[in-house]
Structures are given as structure tokens and as C-alpha cells.
PDB file of C-alpha atoms in Angstrom:
ATOM      1  CA  MET P   1      17.707 -37.564  -4.574  1.00 43.00           C
ATOM      2  CA  GLY P   2      18.986 -34.023  -4.282  1.00 46.00           C
ATOM      3  CA  GLU P   3      16.757 -31.209  -5.534  1.00 48.00           C
ATOM      4  CA  GLU P   4      13.876 -33.414  -6.634  1.00 48.00           C
ATOM      5  CA  GLU P   5      13.473 -34.763  -3.131  1.00 47.00           C
ATOM      6  CA  HIS P   6      12.883 -31.235  -1.778  1.00 48.00           C
ATOM      7  CA  SER P   7      10.221 -30.302  -4.346  1.00 50.00           C
ATOM      8  CA  VAL P   8       7.479 -31.756  -2.170  1.00 55.00           C
ATOM      9  CA  GLU P   9       4.045 -30.193  -2.585  1.00 70.00           C
ATOM     10  CA  GLN P  10       3.482 -27.088  -0.498  1.00 70.00           C
ATOM     11  CA  ASN P  11       0.764 -27.065   2.088  1.00 82.00           C
ATOM     12  CA  PRO P  12      -2.099 -24.576   1.601  1.00 82.00           C
ATOM     13  CA  GLN P  13      -0.622 -22.134   4.147  1.00 83.00           C
ATOM     14  CA  GLU P  14       2.723 -22.006   2.323  1.00 86.00           C
ATOM     15  CA  MET P  15       0.951 -21.540  -1.008  1.00 85.00           C
ATOM     16  CA  MET P  16      -1.086 -18.675   0.443  1.00 87.00           C
ATOM     17  CA  LEU P  17       2.055 -16.983   1.813  1.00 89.00           C
ATOM     18  CA  ASP P  18       3.755 -17.369  -1.574  1.00 92.00           C
ATOM     19  CA  ASN P  19       0.732 -15.836  -3.310  1.00 94.00           C
ATOM     20  CA  ILE P  20       0.671 -12.909  -0.881  1.00 96.00           C
ATOM     21  CA  GLU P  21       4.377 -12.342  -1.489  1.00 97.00           C
ATOM     22  CA  ALA P  22       3.788 -12.480  -5.255  1.00 97.00           C
ATOM     23  CA  LEU P  23       0.942  -9.942  -4.967  1.00 98.00           C
ATOM     24  CA  LEU P  24       3.057  -7.528  -2.927  1.00 98.00           C
ATOM     25  CA  GLU P  25       6.004  -7.885  -5.301  1.00 98.00           C
ATOM     26  CA  ALA P  26       3.765  -7.237  -8.315  1.00 98.00           C
ATOM     27  CA  ALA P  27       2.414  -4.085  -6.662  1.00 98.00           C
ATOM     28  CA  ARG P  28       5.903  -2.982  -5.627  1.00 98.00           C
ATOM     29  CA  TYR P  29       7.326  -3.391  -9.129  1.00 98.00           C
ATOM     30  CA  ASP P  30       4.311  -1.959 -11.005  1.00 98.00           C
ATOM     31  CA  ASP P  31       3.208  -5.215 -12.643  1.00 98.00           C
ATOM     32  CA  ILE P  32      -0.527  -4.638 -13.074  1.00 98.00           C
ATOM     33  CA  ASP P  33      -0.983  -7.819 -15.116  1.00 98.00           C
ATOM     34  CA  ASP P  34       0.361  -9.962 -12.271  1.00 97.00           C
ATOM     35  CA  VAL P  35      -1.773  -8.089  -9.723  1.00 98.00           C
ATOM     36  CA  LYS P  36      -4.879  -8.792 -11.811  1.00 97.00           C
ATOM     37  CA  SER P  37      -3.884 -12.415 -12.395  1.00 96.00           C
ATOM     38  CA  ILE P  38      -3.307 -13.068  -8.685  1.00 95.00           C
ATOM     39  CA  ALA P  39      -6.607 -11.371  -7.827  1.00 94.00           C
ATOM     40  CA  SER P  40      -8.479 -13.463 -10.390  1.00 95.00           C
ATOM     41  CA  ALA P  41      -7.021 -16.592  -8.788  1.00 93.00           C
ATOM     42  CA  GLY P  42      -8.975 -15.695  -5.668  1.00 93.00           C
ATOM     43  CA  LEU P  43      -6.450 -14.069  -3.337  1.00 95.00           C
ATOM     44  CA  SER P  44      -7.865 -11.116  -1.408  1.00 96.00           C
ATOM     45  CA  LEU P  45      -6.300  -7.837  -2.536  1.00 97.00           C
ATOM     46  CA  ASP P  46      -6.275  -6.844   1.163  1.00 97.00           C
ATOM     47  CA  SER P  47      -3.989  -9.756   2.078  1.00 97.00           C
ATOM     48  CA  LYS P  48      -1.124  -8.854   4.409  1.00 97.00           C
ATOM     49  CA  ASP P  49       2.380 -10.228   4.726  1.00 96.00           C
ATOM     50  CA  SER P  50       4.065 -10.983   8.066  1.00 95.00           C
ATOM     51  CA  GLN P  51       4.798  -7.259   8.523  1.00 97.00           C
ATOM     52  CA  GLY P  52       1.203  -6.262   7.849  1.00 97.00           C
ATOM     53  CA  ARG P  53       1.960  -4.766   4.449  1.00 98.00           C
ATOM     54  CA  THR P  54      -0.656  -4.846   1.706  1.00 98.00           C
ATOM     55  CA  ALA P  55      -0.400  -4.426  -2.050  1.00 98.00           C
ATOM     56  CA  LEU P  56      -1.658  -0.866  -1.547  1.00 98.00           C
ATOM     57  CA  HIS P  57       1.231  -0.142   0.827  1.00 98.00           C
ATOM     58  CA  MET P  58       3.693  -1.298  -1.825  1.00 98.00           C
ATOM     59  CA  ALA P  59       2.057   0.572  -4.704  1.00 98.00           C
ATOM     60  CA  ALA P  60       1.753   3.759  -2.618  1.00 98.00           C
ATOM     61  CA  ALA P  61       5.342   3.579  -1.403  1.00 98.00           C
ATOM     62  CA  ASN P  62       6.520   3.426  -4.996  1.00 98.00           C
ATOM     63  CA  GLY P  63       3.994   5.801  -6.569  1.00 98.00           C
ATOM     64  CA  HIS P  64       2.435   3.251  -8.928  1.00 98.00           C
ATOM     65  CA  LEU P  65      -0.827   5.002  -9.827  1.00 98.00           C
ATOM     66  CA  ASP P  66      -2.278   2.335 -12.124  1.00 97.00           C
ATOM     67  CA  ILE P  67      -2.045  -0.228  -9.358  1.00 98.00           C
ATOM     68  CA  ILE P  68      -3.321   2.199  -6.707  1.00 98.00           C
ATOM     69  CA  VAL P  69      -6.359   2.998  -8.863  1.00 97.00           C
ATOM     70  CA  TYR P  70      -6.998  -0.690  -9.603  1.00 98.00           C
ATOM     71  CA  LEU P  71      -6.768  -1.665  -5.934  1.00 98.00           C
ATOM     72  CA  LEU P  72      -9.005   1.194  -4.794  1.00 97.00           C
ATOM     73  CA  ARG P  73     -11.601   0.379  -7.480  1.00 97.00           C
ATOM     74  CA  ASN P  74     -11.618  -3.165  -6.172  1.00 97.00           C
ATOM     75  CA  GLY P  75     -12.435  -2.058  -2.656  1.00 96.00           C
ATOM     76  CA  VAL P  76      -9.197  -2.492  -0.728  1.00 98.00           C
ATOM     77  CA  ASP P  77      -8.883  -0.896   2.696  1.00 98.00           C
ATOM     78  CA  VAL P  78      -7.328   2.515   2.015  1.00 98.00           C
ATOM     79  CA  ASN P  79      -6.462   2.800   5.726  1.00 98.00           C
ATOM     80  CA  ALA P  80      -4.892  -0.644   6.222  1.00 98.00           C
ATOM     81  CA  SER P  81      -2.056  -0.449   8.717  1.00 98.00           C
ATOM     82  CA  ASN P  82       1.082  -2.507   8.988  1.00 98.00           C
ATOM     83  CA  VAL P  83       2.785  -3.658  12.195  1.00 98.00           C
ATOM     84  CA  GLU P  84       4.092  -0.107  12.804  1.00 98.00           C
ATOM     85  CA  ASN P  85       0.616   1.345  12.140  1.00 98.00           C
ATOM     86  CA  ASN P  86       1.785   2.947   8.902  1.00 98.00           C
ATOM     87  CA  THR P  87      -0.937   3.302   6.301  1.00 98.00           C
ATOM     88  CA  PRO P  88      -0.376   3.454   2.540  1.00 98.00           C
ATOM     89  CA  LEU P  89      -0.717   7.249   2.901  1.00 98.00           C
ATOM     90  CA  HIS P  90       2.184   7.313   5.370  1.00 98.00           C
ATOM     91  CA  TRP P  91       4.365   5.573   2.809  1.00 97.00           C
ATOM     92  CA  ALA P  92       3.261   7.701  -0.136  1.00 97.00           C
ATOM     93  CA  CYS P  93       3.961  10.867   1.889  1.00 97.00           C
ATOM     94  CA  LEU P  94       7.285   9.565   3.177  1.00 95.00           C
ATOM     95  CA  ASN P  95       8.478   8.912  -0.368  1.00 95.00           C
ATOM     96  CA  GLY P  96       7.063  12.102  -1.887  1.00 95.00           C
ATOM     97  CA  HIS P  97       4.578  10.589  -4.320  1.00 96.00           C
ATOM     98  CA  ILE P  98       2.222  13.521  -4.840  1.00 96.00           C
ATOM     99  CA  GLU P  99      -0.293  11.881  -7.187  1.00 96.00           C
ATOM    100  CA  ALA P 100      -0.459   8.771  -5.021  1.00 97.00           C
ATOM    101  CA  VAL P 101      -1.123  10.980  -1.983  1.00 97.00           C
ATOM    102  CA  LYS P 102      -3.967  12.760  -3.787  1.00 95.00           C
ATOM    103  CA  HIS P 103      -5.582   9.503  -4.954  1.00 96.00           C
ATOM    104  CA  LEU P 104      -5.415   7.980  -1.483  1.00 97.00           C
ATOM    105  CA  ILE P 105      -6.929  11.016   0.215  1.00 96.00           C
ATOM    106  CA  LEU P 106      -9.703  11.287  -2.359  1.00 94.00           C
ATOM    107  CA  ALA P 107     -10.429   7.600  -1.693  1.00 96.00           C
ATOM    108  CA  GLY P 108     -10.828   8.273   2.024  1.00 95.00           C
ATOM    109  CA  ALA P 109      -7.341   7.900   3.507  1.00 96.00           C
ATOM    110  CA  ASN P 110      -7.131   9.206   7.047  1.00 96.00           C
ATOM    111  CA  ILE P 111      -4.723  12.171   6.981  1.00 95.00           C
ATOM    112  CA  SER P 112      -4.450  12.247  10.765  1.00 95.00           C
ATOM    113  CA  ALA P 113      -3.685   8.557  11.357  1.00 97.00           C
ATOM    114  CA  LEU P 114      -0.823   8.079  13.800  1.00 98.00           C
ATOM    115  CA  ASN P 115       1.787   5.386  13.320  1.00 98.00           C
ATOM    116  CA  SER P 116       3.641   3.690  16.182  1.00 97.00           C
ATOM    117  CA  HIS P 117       6.023   6.690  16.305  1.00 96.00           C
ATOM    118  CA  GLU P 118       3.039   9.024  16.850  1.00 97.00           C
ATOM    119  CA  ARG P 119       3.515  10.562  13.399  1.00 97.00           C
ATOM    120  CA  THR P 120       0.901  11.476  10.830  1.00 96.00           C
ATOM    121  CA  PRO P 121       1.508  10.975   7.115  1.00 96.00           C
ATOM    122  CA  MET P 122       2.397  14.691   6.814  1.00 95.00           C
ATOM    123  CA  ASP P 123       4.843  14.376   9.722  1.00 95.00           C
ATOM    124  CA  GLU P 124       6.592  11.632   7.774  1.00 94.00           C
ATOM    125  CA  ALA P 125       6.779  13.816   4.666  1.00 94.00           C
ATOM    126  CA  VAL P 126       8.260  16.719   6.631  1.00 93.00           C
ATOM    127  CA  SER P 127      10.807  14.403   8.292  1.00 93.00           C
ATOM    128  CA  ARG P 128      12.124  13.556   4.823  1.00 93.00           C
ATOM    129  CA  GLY P 129      12.014  17.122   3.522  1.00 92.00           C
ATOM    130  CA  LYS P 130       9.114  16.384   1.158  1.00 91.00           C
ATOM    131  CA  MET P 131       7.520  19.791   1.686  1.00 91.00           C
ATOM    132  CA  ASP P 132       5.535  19.679  -1.580  1.00 93.00           C
ATOM    133  CA  ILE P 133       3.505  16.862  -0.044  1.00 94.00           C
ATOM    134  CA  ILE P 134       1.939  19.324   2.405  1.00 92.00           C
ATOM    135  CA  ASP P 135       0.378  21.256  -0.473  1.00 91.00           C
ATOM    136  CA  ALA P 136      -0.830  18.013  -2.063  1.00 92.00           C
ATOM    137  CA  VAL P 137      -2.430  16.843   1.192  1.00 90.00           C
ATOM    138  CA  ASN P 138      -4.115  20.210   1.761  1.00 89.00           C
ATOM    139  CA  GLU P 139      -5.332  20.383  -1.842  1.00 91.00           C
ATOM    140  CA  ALA P 140      -6.789  16.871  -1.773  1.00 92.00           C
ATOM    141  CA  ALA P 141      -8.348  17.397   1.663  1.00 90.00           C
ATOM    142  CA  ALA P 142      -9.986  20.610   0.424  1.00 91.00           C
ATOM    143  CA  GLN P 143     -11.313  18.735  -2.616  1.00 90.00           C
ATOM    144  CA  VAL P 144     -12.822  16.099  -0.329  1.00 89.00           C
ATOM    145  CA  GLU P 145     -14.402  18.820   1.830  1.00 86.00           C
ATOM    146  CA  LEU P 146     -15.901  20.516  -1.234  1.00 86.00           C
ATOM    147  CA  SER P 147     -17.368  17.256  -2.469  1.00 81.00           C
ATOM    148  CA  GLY P 148     -19.186  16.849   0.826  1.00 69.00           C
ATOM    149  CA  THR P 149     -17.249  13.811   1.945  1.00 57.00           C
ATOM    150  CA  ARG P 150     -15.839  14.092   5.433  1.00 48.00           C
ATOM    151  CA  VAL P 151     -12.046  13.721   5.750  1.00 45.00           C
ATOM    152  CA  SER P 152     -11.101  11.454   8.658  1.00 44.00           C
TER     153      SER P 152
END
């Protein structure tokens, strides 16, 4: 009885939710090996949790460049939005992660996307006093323009 009785096999839905949670945690805590391992087990790198967050949201929010680069190289949606319509770029700007911001924009992040509070990623940066983000956004957007790729 006791603990052993509760260790019944999980159904596929519960296993999937656990795997999504593990992927997001690995991205949040900069564990590239776990991200790769979970991806190789077949879980989509675009998987979302109950709040609509993706691994890219978590990596961007915490400025984990290795994971951001890995996810982008593997084709994740750079403009994925969570339940509040925040994109990974919103979170990178909000937390002042300059290099993450540049990588996301160069990968096609929409710099004018509005979240549910009608704020762009730059609005979020300004609201937190992250003024250096404005230069990073402008620099990356100019780089995209020069390369001939249209910024959304």
C-alpha cells in the first residue's frame, strides 16, 4: 500500500504534459543537453504548456543564447505567443537580454507584435527601464533591413 499504490502508469496525456514541463524547465535553466535529449525523444520543440509558453519563451526570458540558437536552428516559431500574447521577444526585452533580443530579431521576430496589454516588446523594455534594449532592437532591425529581409 502507500506510495507504491499511487505509482500507477501515467496515461499518454500526462506523460506528454510532463515532457513539455521538462522541456520548458531545461530551457529555463540553460540545460542544453536535456533540451536535446527531450527533442530526440520526439517531443516538438514548439510544444506549449497550459499558459502557452514554449521553450523559446523560457530561454529568451533568461537570456540563454545556446538554447535560443539551438531552438531557432531547429525551426521553432520565433513569434509563438502565450496566453497573454507575449512572444519570446517580449520576454527578452522585458528582462533586458540584449543578445537574445538581437538573435530573435535576426531570426524574424516581429518587433511590433502587441501583447494583451497592447504593448510591443520595446514598450515592455521601456516599462522596466531597459533603455539599452531600444538600441539593440534598432540595430538588429537595421541589420535585417540591410540583408534584404523584411522586418515584420
